[in-house]
Every structure is written in structure tokens, then in C-alpha cells.
mmCIF file of C-alpha atoms and ligand atoms in Angstrom:
data_model
loop_
_atom_site.group_PDB
_atom_site.id
_atom_site.type_symbol
_atom_site.label_atom_id
_atom_site.label_comp_id
_atom_site.label_asym_id
_atom_site.label_seq_id
_atom_site.Cartn_x
_atom_site.Cartn_y
_atom_site.Cartn_z
ATOM 1 C CA UNK A 211 53.948 39.802 75.851
ATOM 2 C CA UNK A 212 55.893 40.535 72.696
ATOM 3 C CA UNK A 213 54.164 42.152 69.761
ATOM 4 C CA UNK A 214 52.500 39.923 67.209
ATOM 5 C CA UNK A 215 55.475 38.535 65.293
ATOM 6 C CA UNK A 216 55.917 40.257 61.977
ATOM 7 C CA UNK A 217 57.595 38.595 59.014
ATOM 8 C CA UNK A 218 61.129 39.893 58.407
ATOM 9 C CA UNK A 219 61.032 42.650 55.816
ATOM 10 C CA UNK A 220 64.440 42.029 54.300
ATOM 11 C CA UNK A 221 65.698 38.823 52.712
ATOM 12 C CA UNK A 222 68.066 36.632 54.717
ATOM 13 C CA UNK A 223 71.573 37.994 54.687
ATOM 14 C CA UNK A 224 74.005 36.006 52.636
ATOM 15 C CA UNK A 225 76.730 34.491 54.753
ATOM 16 C CA UNK A 226 79.779 35.808 52.946
ATOM 17 C CA UNK A 227 78.535 39.414 52.716
ATOM 18 C CA UNK A 228 78.242 40.002 56.460
ATOM 19 C CA UNK A 229 78.736 43.750 56.946
ATOM 20 C CA UNK A 230 81.110 45.121 59.544
ATOM 21 C CA UNK A 231 79.397 45.434 62.924
ATOM 22 C CA UNK A 232 76.844 42.761 62.133
ATOM 23 C CA UNK A 233 74.928 41.929 65.292
ATOM 24 C CA UNK A 234 73.935 38.470 64.198
ATOM 25 C CA UNK A 235 70.242 39.093 64.850
ATOM 26 C CA UNK A 236 67.599 37.314 62.789
ATOM 27 C CA UNK A 237 65.381 39.511 60.632
ATOM 28 C CA UNK A 238 62.632 39.160 63.194
ATOM 29 C CA UNK A 239 64.860 40.088 66.163
ATOM 30 C CA UNK A 240 66.144 43.085 64.247
ATOM 31 C CA UNK A 241 62.636 44.258 63.384
ATOM 32 C CA UNK A 242 61.591 43.896 67.016
ATOM 33 C CA UNK A 243 64.635 45.854 68.250
ATOM 34 C CA UNK A 244 63.888 48.586 65.705
ATOM 35 C CA UNK A 245 60.268 48.723 66.814
ATOM 36 C CA UNK A 246 61.273 48.914 70.480
ATOM 37 C CA UNK A 247 63.746 51.709 69.662
ATOM 38 C CA UNK A 248 61.032 53.647 67.826
ATOM 39 C CA UNK A 249 58.548 53.357 70.696
ATOM 40 C CA UNK A 250 61.280 54.379 73.105
ATOM 41 C CA UNK A 251 62.131 57.443 71.026
ATOM 42 C CA UNK A 252 58.505 58.521 70.758
ATOM 43 C CA UNK A 253 58.079 58.130 74.535
ATOM 44 C CA UNK A 254 61.264 60.124 75.195
ATOM 45 C CA UNK A 255 60.105 62.955 72.929
ATOM 46 C CA UNK A 256 56.598 62.932 74.377
ATOM 47 C CA UNK A 257 57.981 62.945 77.909
ATOM 48 C CA UNK A 258 60.223 65.938 77.270
ATOM 49 C CA UNK A 259 57.511 67.807 75.396
ATOM 50 C CA UNK A 260 55.046 67.162 78.193
ATOM 51 C CA UNK A 261 57.499 68.333 80.877
ATOM 52 C CA UNK A 262 58.167 71.586 79.028
ATOM 53 C CA UNK A 263 54.512 72.229 78.192
ATOM 54 C CA UNK A 264 53.443 71.556 81.781
ATOM 55 C CA UNK A 265 56.145 73.743 83.343
ATOM 56 C CA UNK A 266 55.534 76.526 80.800
ATOM 57 C CA UNK A 267 51.789 76.461 81.492
ATOM 58 C CA UNK A 268 52.344 76.509 85.264
ATOM 59 C CA UNK A 269 55.013 79.220 85.022
ATOM 60 C CA UNK A 270 52.781 81.559 83.001
ATOM 61 C CA UNK A 271 49.338 80.846 84.371
ATOM 62 C CA UNK A 272 49.428 79.611 87.921
ATOM 63 C CA UNK A 273 52.127 81.129 90.123
ATOM 64 C CA UNK A 274 50.368 84.409 90.904
ATOM 65 C CA UNK A 275 47.031 82.825 91.940
ATOM 66 C CA UNK A 276 48.800 80.088 93.926
ATOM 67 C CA UNK A 277 50.977 82.679 95.630
ATOM 68 C CA UNK A 278 47.953 84.811 96.546
ATOM 69 C CA UNK A 279 46.190 81.794 97.974
ATOM 70 C CA UNK A 280 49.291 80.765 99.974
ATOM 71 C CA UNK A 281 49.642 84.310 101.291
ATOM 72 C CA UNK A 282 46.297 83.974 103.054
ATOM 73 C CA UNK A 283 47.940 81.448 105.387
ATOM 74 C CA UNK A 284 51.524 82.691 105.330
ATOM 75 C CA UNK A 285 51.105 86.420 104.886
ATOM 76 C CA UNK A 286 54.443 87.992 105.772
ATOM 77 C CA UNK A 287 57.611 88.295 103.729
ATOM 78 C CA UNK A 288 59.897 87.104 106.509
ATOM 79 C CA UNK A 289 62.138 84.204 105.644
ATOM 80 C CA UNK A 290 60.025 81.650 107.528
ATOM 81 C CA UNK A 291 56.813 82.443 105.661
ATOM 82 C CA UNK A 292 58.604 82.750 102.352
ATOM 83 C CA UNK A 293 60.335 79.402 102.823
ATOM 84 C CA UNK A 294 57.075 77.686 103.706
ATOM 85 C CA UNK A 295 55.331 79.285 100.717
ATOM 86 C CA UNK A 296 58.178 78.044 98.527
ATOM 87 C CA UNK A 297 57.849 74.505 99.911
ATOM 88 C CA UNK A 298 54.078 74.592 99.331
ATOM 89 C CA UNK A 299 54.525 75.949 95.814
ATOM 90 C CA UNK A 300 57.062 73.223 95.032
ATOM 91 C CA UNK A 301 54.773 70.478 96.337
ATOM 92 C CA UNK A 302 51.843 71.803 94.284
ATOM 93 C CA UNK A 303 53.923 71.989 91.086
ATOM 94 C CA UNK A 304 55.313 68.476 91.577
ATOM 95 C CA UNK A 305 51.924 66.972 92.492
ATOM 96 C CA UNK A 306 50.499 68.435 89.275
ATOM 97 C CA UNK A 307 53.426 67.059 87.322
ATOM 98 C CA UNK A 308 52.924 63.548 88.675
ATOM 99 C CA UNK A 309 49.235 63.688 87.660
ATOM 100 C CA UNK A 310 50.061 64.916 84.166
ATOM 101 C CA UNK A 311 52.982 62.568 83.523
ATOM 102 C CA UNK A 312 51.711 59.381 85.179
ATOM 103 C CA UNK A 313 49.944 57.907 82.111
ATOM 104 C CA UNK A 314 53.059 58.194 79.965
ATOM 105 C CA UNK A 315 55.327 56.886 82.747
ATOM 106 C CA UNK A 316 53.007 53.913 83.159
ATOM 107 C CA UNK A 317 52.933 53.269 79.415
ATOM 108 C CA UNK A 318 56.673 53.579 78.793
ATOM 109 C CA UNK A 319 57.865 52.089 82.085
ATOM 110 C CA UNK A 320 55.404 49.215 82.429
ATOM 111 C CA UNK A 321 53.186 48.508 79.401
ATOM 112 C CA UNK A 322 55.893 48.813 76.768
ATOM 113 C CA UNK A 323 58.504 46.869 78.756
ATOM 114 C CA UNK A 324 56.012 44.008 79.126
ATOM 115 C CA UNK A 325 54.952 44.123 75.496
ATOM 116 C CA UNK A 326 58.567 43.569 74.492
ATOM 117 C CA UNK A 327 59.099 40.911 77.145
ATOM 118 C CA UNK A 328 61.663 42.977 79.045
ATOM 119 C CA UNK A 329 59.987 43.538 82.397
ATOM 120 C CA UNK A 330 59.803 41.071 85.266
ATOM 121 C CA UNK A 331 57.639 43.304 87.454
ATOM 122 C CA UNK A 332 53.966 42.976 88.329
ATOM 123 C CA UNK A 333 51.912 46.163 88.178
ATOM 124 C CA UNK A 334 52.151 46.441 91.988
ATOM 125 C CA UNK A 335 55.914 45.986 91.864
ATOM 126 C CA UNK A 336 56.253 48.648 89.196
ATOM 127 C CA UNK A 337 53.989 51.057 91.083
ATOM 128 C CA UNK A 338 55.983 50.638 94.295
ATOM 129 C CA UNK A 339 59.220 51.449 92.478
ATOM 130 C CA UNK A 340 57.583 54.385 90.750
ATOM 131 C CA UNK A 341 56.423 55.744 94.117
ATOM 132 C CA UNK A 342 59.857 55.276 95.688
ATOM 133 C CA UNK A 343 61.579 56.987 92.771
ATOM 134 C CA UNK A 344 59.233 59.947 92.884
ATOM 135 C CA UNK A 345 59.384 60.328 96.658
ATOM 136 C CA UNK A 346 63.167 60.327 96.477
ATOM 137 C CA UNK A 347 63.131 62.910 93.673
ATOM 138 C CA UNK A 348 60.656 64.971 95.689
ATOM 139 C CA UNK A 349 62.860 64.951 98.782
ATOM 140 C CA UNK A 350 65.981 65.879 96.799
ATOM 141 C CA UNK A 351 64.127 68.504 94.784
ATOM 142 C CA UNK A 352 62.758 70.092 97.924
ATOM 143 C CA UNK A 353 66.193 70.392 99.517
ATOM 144 C CA UNK A 354 67.750 71.631 96.277
ATOM 145 C CA UNK A 355 65.175 74.311 95.429
ATOM 146 C CA UNK A 356 64.864 75.503 99.008
ATOM 147 C CA UNK A 357 68.658 75.721 99.147
ATOM 148 C CA UNK A 358 68.728 77.536 95.811
ATOM 149 C CA UNK A 359 66.248 80.196 96.942
ATOM 150 C CA UNK A 360 68.065 80.682 100.228
ATOM 151 C CA UNK A 361 71.227 81.295 98.214
ATOM 152 C CA UNK A 362 69.376 83.774 95.951
ATOM 153 C CA UNK A 363 67.771 85.594 98.888
ATOM 154 C CA UNK A 364 70.876 85.820 101.053
ATOM 155 C CA UNK A 365 73.877 86.123 98.726
ATOM 156 C CA UNK A 366 72.576 88.598 96.152
ATOM 157 C CA UNK A 367 73.988 89.460 92.769
ATOM 158 C CA UNK A 368 76.486 86.593 92.410
ATOM 159 C CA UNK A 369 74.127 83.933 93.724
ATOM 160 C CA UNK A 370 74.603 81.930 90.500
ATOM 161 C CA UNK A 371 78.309 81.410 91.234
ATOM 162 C CA UNK A 372 77.627 80.307 94.785
ATOM 163 C CA UNK A 373 74.777 78.078 93.591
ATOM 164 C CA UNK A 374 77.140 76.402 91.101
ATOM 165 C CA UNK A 375 79.615 75.765 93.947
ATOM 166 C CA UNK A 376 76.840 74.291 96.073
ATOM 167 C CA UNK A 377 75.675 72.182 93.135
ATOM 168 C CA UNK A 378 79.200 70.788 92.804
ATOM 169 C CA UNK A 379 79.239 69.804 96.502
ATOM 170 C CA UNK A 380 75.846 68.115 96.136
ATOM 171 C CA UNK A 381 77.101 66.182 93.065
ATOM 172 C CA UNK A 382 80.142 64.916 94.950
ATOM 173 C CA UNK A 383 78.000 63.933 97.929
ATOM 174 C CA UNK A 384 75.470 62.173 95.708
ATOM 175 C CA UNK A 385 78.263 60.446 93.801
ATOM 176 C CA UNK A 386 79.511 59.036 97.090
ATOM 177 C CA UNK A 387 76.135 58.108 98.502
ATOM 178 C CA UNK A 388 74.418 56.736 95.387
ATOM 179 C CA UNK A 389 75.818 53.198 95.521
ATOM 180 C CA UNK A 390 75.507 52.800 99.299
ATOM 181 C CA UNK A 391 72.241 54.607 100.053
ATOM 182 C CA UNK A 392 70.195 55.071 96.887
ATOM 183 C CA UNK A 393 70.760 51.988 94.699
ATOM 184 C CA UNK A 394 69.999 49.578 97.595
ATOM 185 C CA UNK A 395 66.523 51.159 97.801
ATOM 186 C CA UNK A 396 65.802 49.672 94.389
ATOM 187 C CA UNK A 397 68.053 46.642 94.031
ATOM 188 C CA UNK A 398 69.445 43.870 96.156
ATOM 189 C CA UNK A 399 73.202 44.436 96.203
ATOM 190 C CA UNK A 400 75.656 41.948 97.635
ATOM 191 C CA UNK A 401 79.365 41.277 97.461
ATOM 192 C CA UNK A 402 80.288 39.065 94.549
ATOM 193 C CA UNK A 403 80.418 35.552 95.951
ATOM 194 C CA UNK A 404 82.050 33.598 93.119
ATOM 195 C CA UNK A 405 85.637 32.676 93.995
ATOM 196 C CA UNK A 406 86.719 31.677 90.489
ATOM 197 C CA UNK A 407 85.216 34.711 88.812
ATOM 198 C CA UNK A 408 86.563 36.989 91.555
ATOM 199 C CA UNK A 409 90.028 35.632 90.873
ATOM 200 C CA UNK A 410 89.710 36.280 87.138
ATOM 201 C CA UNK A 411 88.469 39.820 87.451
ATOM 202 C CA UNK A 412 90.886 40.465 90.313
ATOM 203 C CA UNK A 413 93.689 39.874 87.817
ATOM 204 C CA UNK A 414 92.081 42.341 85.393
ATOM 205 C CA UNK A 415 91.783 44.998 88.088
ATOM 206 C CA UNK A 416 95.411 44.609 89.209
ATOM 207 C CA UNK A 417 97.359 47.838 89.137
ATOM 208 C CA UNK A 418 94.318 50.008 88.440
ATOM 209 C CA UNK A 419 93.654 51.005 92.038
ATOM 210 C CA UNK A 420 90.261 49.303 91.962
ATOM 211 C CA UNK A 421 89.979 46.758 94.765
ATOM 212 C CA UNK A 422 88.263 43.475 94.149
ATOM 213 C CA UNK A 423 86.392 44.065 97.411
ATOM 214 C CA UNK A 424 84.578 46.664 95.387
ATOM 215 C CA UNK A 425 82.858 44.232 93.041
ATOM 216 C CA UNK A 426 79.175 43.601 93.697
ATOM 217 C CA UNK A 427 76.310 41.593 92.300
ATOM 218 C CA UNK A 428 73.242 43.727 91.704
ATOM 219 C CA UNK A 429 69.858 41.996 91.522
ATOM 220 C CA UNK A 430 68.420 43.455 88.336
ATOM 221 C CA UNK A 431 66.434 40.373 87.369
ATOM 222 C CA UNK A 432 63.680 41.237 89.832
ATOM 223 C CA UNK A 433 62.956 44.208 87.597
ATOM 224 C CA UNK A 434 64.110 43.446 84.081
ATOM 225 C CA UNK A 435 65.363 40.855 81.633
ATOM 226 C CA UNK A 436 68.024 43.289 80.428
ATOM 227 C CA UNK A 437 71.673 42.842 81.383
ATOM 228 C CA UNK A 438 73.944 45.632 82.501
ATOM 229 C CA UNK A 439 76.983 46.570 84.551
ATOM 230 C CA UNK A 440 78.132 49.887 85.961
ATOM 231 C CA UNK A 441 80.856 51.742 87.737
ATOM 232 C CA UNK A 442 79.522 53.847 90.605
ATOM 233 C CA UNK A 443 80.649 55.805 93.643
ATOM 234 C CA UNK A 444 83.553 58.063 94.480
ATOM 235 C CA UNK A 445 86.575 57.426 96.677
ATOM 236 C CA UNK A 446 85.803 54.797 99.275
ATOM 237 C CA UNK A 447 82.388 54.010 97.783
ATOM 238 C CA UNK A 448 83.862 53.326 94.332
ATOM 239 C CA UNK A 449 82.617 49.971 93.039
ATOM 240 C CA UNK A 450 81.718 47.918 90.000
ATOM 241 C CA UNK A 451 78.198 46.516 89.981
ATOM 242 C CA UNK A 452 77.553 43.503 87.771
ATOM 243 C CA UNK A 453 73.917 42.649 87.059
ATOM 244 C CA UNK A 454 72.780 39.160 88.089
ATOM 245 C CA UNK A 455 71.299 38.929 84.585
ATOM 246 C CA UNK A 456 74.818 39.397 83.260
ATOM 247 C CA UNK A 457 76.542 37.056 85.736
ATOM 248 C CA UNK A 458 74.044 34.264 85.082
ATOM 249 C CA UNK A 459 73.771 34.536 81.305
ATOM 250 C CA UNK A 460 77.285 35.351 80.091
ATOM 251 C CA UNK A 461 80.463 33.254 79.851
ATOM 252 C CA UNK A 462 83.414 34.096 82.147
ATOM 253 C CA UNK A 463 85.305 35.512 79.139
ATOM 254 C CA UNK A 464 82.385 37.763 78.222
ATOM 255 C CA UNK A 465 82.102 38.948 81.826
ATOM 256 C CA UNK A 466 85.843 39.695 81.766
ATOM 257 C CA UNK A 467 85.344 42.011 78.800
ATOM 258 C CA UNK A 468 82.417 43.855 80.345
ATOM 259 C CA UNK A 469 84.207 44.150 83.663
ATOM 260 C CA UNK A 470 87.302 45.475 81.870
ATOM 261 C CA UNK A 471 85.076 48.083 80.174
ATOM 262 C CA UNK A 472 83.976 49.275 83.643
ATOM 263 C CA UNK A 473 87.618 49.375 84.792
ATOM 264 C CA UNK A 474 88.199 51.593 81.754
ATOM 265 C CA UNK A 475 85.746 54.133 83.168
ATOM 266 C CA UNK A 476 87.656 53.969 86.456
ATOM 267 C CA UNK A 477 91.119 54.226 84.898
ATOM 268 C CA UNK A 478 90.185 57.233 82.746
ATOM 269 C CA UNK A 479 88.445 58.992 85.676
ATOM 270 C CA UNK A 480 85.181 59.353 83.744
ATOM 271 C CA UNK A 481 82.935 59.949 86.769
ATOM 272 C CA UNK A 482 85.266 62.606 88.139
ATOM 273 C CA UNK A 483 85.456 64.322 84.746
ATOM 274 C CA UNK A 484 81.677 64.343 84.379
ATOM 275 C CA UNK A 485 81.309 65.973 87.794
ATOM 276 C CA UNK A 486 83.996 68.520 86.938
ATOM 277 C CA UNK A 487 82.249 69.374 83.659
ATOM 278 C CA UNK A 488 79.100 69.835 85.730
ATOM 279 C CA UNK A 489 80.702 72.942 87.297
ATOM 280 C CA UNK A 490 80.748 74.617 83.872
ATOM 281 C CA UNK A 491 77.205 73.533 82.971
ATOM 282 C CA UNK A 492 75.714 74.572 86.272
ATOM 283 C CA UNK A 493 77.476 77.954 86.325
ATOM 284 C CA UNK A 494 76.153 78.661 82.818
ATOM 285 C CA UNK A 495 72.685 77.369 83.694
ATOM 286 C CA UNK A 496 72.344 79.442 86.866
ATOM 287 C CA UNK A 497 73.676 82.533 85.083
ATOM 288 C CA UNK A 498 71.053 82.169 82.336
ATOM 289 C CA UNK A 499 68.506 81.697 85.091
ATOM 290 C CA UNK A 500 69.648 84.935 86.730
ATOM 291 C CA UNK A 501 69.330 86.915 83.474
ATOM 292 C CA UNK A 502 65.837 85.625 82.757
ATOM 293 C CA UNK A 503 64.696 85.905 86.355
ATOM 294 C CA UNK A 504 65.657 89.561 86.682
ATOM 295 C CA UNK A 505 63.765 90.237 83.457
ATOM 296 C CA UNK A 506 60.694 88.367 84.598
ATOM 297 C CA UNK A 507 60.222 90.225 87.879
ATOM 298 C CA UNK A 508 58.304 93.454 87.136
ATOM 299 C CA UNK A 509 60.056 96.648 88.278
ATOM 300 C CA UNK A 510 63.201 94.729 89.162
ATOM 301 C CA UNK A 511 65.194 96.871 91.571
ATOM 302 C CA UNK A 512 68.204 94.606 92.039
ATOM 303 C CA UNK A 513 67.123 93.429 95.479
ATOM 304 C CA UNK A 514 67.578 89.675 95.470
ATOM 305 C CA UNK A 515 66.146 89.492 98.956
ATOM 306 C CA UNK A 516 62.793 90.252 97.325
ATOM 307 C CA UNK A 517 62.825 87.644 94.535
ATOM 308 C CA UNK A 518 59.253 86.416 94.876
ATOM 309 C CA UNK A 519 58.194 82.834 95.542
ATOM 310 C CA UNK A 520 55.990 82.793 92.437
ATOM 311 C CA UNK A 521 59.144 82.688 90.277
ATOM 312 C CA UNK A 522 59.769 79.063 91.316
ATOM 313 C CA UNK A 523 57.960 77.389 88.367
ATOM 314 C CA UNK A 524 59.788 79.747 86.013
ATOM 315 C CA UNK A 525 63.158 78.793 87.521
ATOM 316 C CA UNK A 526 62.204 75.112 87.215
ATOM 317 C CA UNK A 527 61.263 75.662 83.572
ATOM 318 C CA UNK A 528 64.497 77.495 82.728
ATOM 319 C CA UNK A 529 66.688 74.873 84.402
ATOM 320 C CA UNK A 530 64.766 71.997 82.775
ATOM 321 C CA UNK A 531 65.044 73.586 79.346
ATOM 322 C CA UNK A 532 68.730 74.321 79.876
ATOM 323 C CA UNK A 533 69.400 70.707 80.902
ATOM 324 C CA UNK A 534 67.547 69.445 77.811
ATOM 325 C CA UNK A 535 69.539 71.686 75.489
ATOM 326 C CA UNK A 536 72.747 70.505 77.102
ATOM 327 C CA UNK A 537 71.882 66.817 76.873
ATOM 328 C CA UNK A 538 73.246 66.270 73.332
ATOM 329 C CA UNK A 539 76.617 67.663 74.406
ATOM 330 C CA UNK A 540 76.701 65.508 77.525
ATOM 331 C CA UNK A 541 75.715 62.486 75.467
ATOM 332 C CA UNK A 542 78.487 63.174 72.943
ATOM 333 C CA UNK A 543 81.024 63.252 75.782
ATOM 334 C CA UNK A 544 79.542 60.100 77.276
ATOM 335 C CA UNK A 545 79.733 58.259 73.924
ATOM 336 C CA UNK A 546 83.377 59.258 73.664
ATOM 337 C CA UNK A 547 84.024 57.830 77.137
ATOM 338 C CA UNK A 548 82.223 54.625 76.182
ATOM 339 C CA UNK A 549 84.405 54.215 73.087
ATOM 340 C CA UNK A 550 87.492 54.837 75.202
ATOM 341 C CA UNK A 551 86.406 52.147 77.684
ATOM 342 C CA UNK A 552 85.555 49.745 74.852
ATOM 343 C CA UNK A 553 89.063 50.075 73.410
ATOM 344 C CA UNK A 554 90.506 49.655 76.897
ATOM 345 C CA UNK A 555 88.480 46.465 77.444
ATOM 346 C CA UNK A 556 89.736 45.005 74.173
ATOM 347 C CA UNK A 557 93.325 45.813 74.945
ATOM 348 C CA UNK A 558 93.205 44.736 78.580
ATOM 349 C CA UNK A 559 91.609 41.360 77.893
ATOM 350 C CA UNK A 560 93.020 40.783 74.403
ATOM 351 C CA UNK A 561 89.808 38.885 73.657
ATOM 352 C CA UNK A 562 88.182 40.148 70.534
ATOM 353 C CA UNK A 563 86.021 37.022 70.235
ATOM 354 C CA UNK A 564 84.598 37.416 73.739
ATOM 355 C CA UNK A 565 84.088 41.148 73.169
ATOM 356 C CA UNK A 566 82.089 40.486 70.004
ATOM 357 C CA UNK A 567 79.958 37.755 71.510
ATOM 358 C CA UNK A 568 79.338 39.785 74.699
ATOM 359 C CA UNK A 569 78.063 42.823 72.806
ATOM 360 C CA UNK A 570 75.979 40.700 70.432
ATOM 361 C CA UNK A 571 74.412 39.029 73.435
ATOM 362 C CA UNK A 572 73.740 42.385 75.110
ATOM 363 C CA UNK A 573 72.105 43.750 71.965
ATOM 364 C CA UNK A 574 69.806 40.741 71.649
ATOM 365 C CA UNK A 575 68.910 40.641 75.342
ATOM 366 C CA UNK A 576 68.276 44.384 75.689
ATOM 367 C CA UNK A 577 66.630 44.671 72.245
ATOM 368 C CA UNK A 578 69.041 47.411 71.246
ATOM 369 C CA UNK A 579 68.554 48.681 67.733
ATOM 370 C CA UNK A 580 72.055 48.193 66.267
ATOM 371 C CA UNK A 581 71.553 51.017 63.743
ATOM 372 C CA UNK A 582 69.450 53.780 65.279
ATOM 373 C CA UNK A 583 68.886 56.976 63.285
ATOM 374 C CA UNK A 584 71.872 59.326 63.590
ATOM 375 C CA UNK A 585 69.689 62.147 64.897
ATOM 376 C CA UNK A 586 68.325 59.880 67.628
ATOM 377 C CA UNK A 587 71.911 58.990 68.582
ATOM 378 C CA UNK A 588 73.043 62.614 68.482
ATOM 379 C CA UNK A 589 70.242 63.811 70.746
ATOM 380 C CA UNK A 590 69.516 61.009 73.154
ATOM 381 C CA UNK A 591 72.060 58.192 73.200
ATOM 382 C CA UNK A 592 74.681 58.079 75.940
ATOM 383 C CA UNK A 593 76.225 54.959 74.341
ATOM 384 C CA UNK A 594 77.379 54.408 70.740
ATOM 385 C CA UNK A 595 75.148 52.157 68.618
ATOM 386 C CA UNK A 596 76.010 48.482 69.083
ATOM 387 C CA UNK A 597 76.903 48.077 65.395
ATOM 388 C CA UNK A 598 79.598 50.749 65.787
ATOM 389 C CA UNK A 599 80.938 49.139 68.952
ATOM 390 C CA UNK A 600 81.198 45.813 67.137
ATOM 391 C CA UNK A 601 82.761 47.336 64.017
ATOM 392 C CA UNK A 602 85.394 49.051 66.159
ATOM 393 C CA UNK A 603 86.412 45.680 67.615
ATOM 394 C CA UNK A 604 86.360 43.916 64.259
ATOM 395 C CA UNK A 605 88.701 46.532 62.829
ATOM 396 C CA UNK A 606 90.999 46.574 65.867
ATOM 397 C CA UNK A 607 94.258 44.668 65.776
ATOM 398 C CA UNK A 608 93.730 43.213 69.296
ATOM 399 C CA UNK A 609 94.596 39.535 69.429
ATOM 400 C CA UNK A 610 91.790 37.041 69.531
ATOM 401 C CA UNK A 611 92.818 34.483 72.139
HETATM 402 ZN ZN1 LIG B 442 80.351 52.160 79.892
#
């Protein structure tokens, strides 16, 4: 249920003084989008703060007692016992994290989405998705951290370089598998079965190397009222996924523009570039981890074979913190890619009118605050504010057909 409607705070805009990038929202819609953006920001900050506080507490207080307790059952320091202790330690840390973070996840993922009329899920439906997401993250995390410690234990001093190489391979593998194995766990995905639309977007994709066989309809409406589209996959799994919410609620011209935006990501190799940049981030992250780890182990003698299992929460904390610090940079790059794809979409379709109406529709549907605070954008937004995306189009010379 949406919040109790509040009267618009500002007077009605005069028609002739429409500012550049105007989203065409009523005062009430704008206020609601602002309120949703504020709640979202507070939840994001609380979530990150909670993650750091929890990991810091576990890293400083718990690892030694947990390790001692685990050693009663797995006493030796051979690789089998150490691996099992690591798995147990990981499961304990994650179980604690789920307990600590569940209330906020429930509030931001379910309560808030319903309050703003954006969720189509029952509580059971939400809980099932939440469980699936966490089980998947648990399975991946287990493989990744076990792999990481094996690399530390067996390769020694330059483990961080080898770990970065391994991380790159995992990213490529995940990039390939995500659209065929992971997304279908959450959404119904089927080939686009709309001959006329397929023909239109087939023409847009011509010459870009993207095959029209790679265009899919993704059933988002089961989960949300929001509309979206995405480019996913690598190589043979490369595809464009168009939300059913988008296909059902937007005109063919508007869909053209959004599809062309996704082709832009494909044409400019954005996914590949992100993965390549990941090599730099992960090398730096694992190196920092190495420096801090060798300082944290008392009487460090340079023997990586002996890096103790109790360091796991510390490693998780360092990597989490590093990823958070890096996020603004990654978001800045992502916003740049989005602008590049926006310009491409305008040029490719030549339809400024459809571009403007598509993004206005998206903003209204998704309750996007068109003018979020610049600091919020700088830190957390992977996409430029809608008002900027509209202003860019209004200022562009692209023909309006
Ligand atoms: Zn995009």
C-alpha cells in the first residue's frame, strides 16, 4: 500500500518554464519518488553499516573461541581438518549474518516495496526468493573462500596474484552461466515470441553481431511492478532480456529505444571491460588482504602454509570493506557506460520523442527520484539520474521522427 498521500509541497509548475530534464511527474508523484529514494538510501547505508559492524565484531571477538571449539572435533593441522574447520567457520559466520541482517532485508525487500506499491510478491513468495538467493550466495561463497585459502596455503607469498587470476576465471565463468543457470532460478525466461517486435528490433541489431535469437522475455511482473531490461552473458550466452513489464506497458518505439540502449552496452563491450577492470580491483584487494593478514597473525614467520583458519572473518571483513570503498569508482564507470549507451540509443533509433517518453515512463513506474542528492549518486548510483538522462536527449541534435 502506498504511503498516505501527502499534498504536493511545491506549487504547480508553469507550463512555459519547464526545466530541462523535466520528468513530467505530478507534485505528488515526485514527492513519493523522493520519499522512496530516501528510504532506499537509509536502508543501503544501514545495510552496509550492519555488514561492517557484524564482520568487525566477529573478526575481533569470535574467531579464536570458535576455532578452539572446532579443534575439539578436527584437531590436526592437516589440510583435511583445516579445510573442514574453514567450512564450519564460514557456515557459522554466514548463519550469524543472516540472523543479524534478516530484519533489514525483510523491511527493505518486502515491507518497503509493498508500501510504495512496487512489489507483486506475497510474504511466502518473497521468503522463498530470499532463501534461494542466500543459499546460492552460500554455495558460491563456500567454493570461493575454500578456493582462496587453498591458494594461500599452497602457493605462498604471491598467492594474491594467483587469487586474482582465479577470480578472473570465476568472473568469466559466472558471466557465461548467469543468464542460463542463475537468472532462470528467479525468473521465467522465454524466447521473445512477438513476430512484429522481433522484426523491428532485429533491424536495430543488424550489423552489431547480436543475434535476434538472443532476445528474451523475462517474467519480472511476478516479482515487481518495475520495468527493466538488461544485457547479460558472454560469448554464446550473450543475450538481451526485456522485462514483461516493459514489453506489456511500453509502445514499440519506446521498446526500440530501450533495446537500442542494451545494444549499446554490447557494441561498446561494457561487460567485457567491467570484467577486465575486475583484474585490477581484485589484484589490489588481495594484495591489501595479504598485507593486513600477515600483520594480524602473531609472530608471523612467512609460512603461508600455516595461515590459521581463524583469520577467515578478518579476510571477509577486509574484502567487504575494500569492495565498499571501490564501489563509488565502479559506479562512476558504470554511469559513464550508461551515458554512452543512451547516446547510442538516440543515434541508432533517431527517436528523441520515444526516448523521452520511455525514460519518463520508467521514472514514474520505478519511482525513480529524478534529482537525487549528488552525494547519493556519487556513492551508490550505477545509473545517471533520470533528469540528466532526459536533459542529455533534449539537448542532443538527434532527429525526432
Ligand atoms: Zn544500461
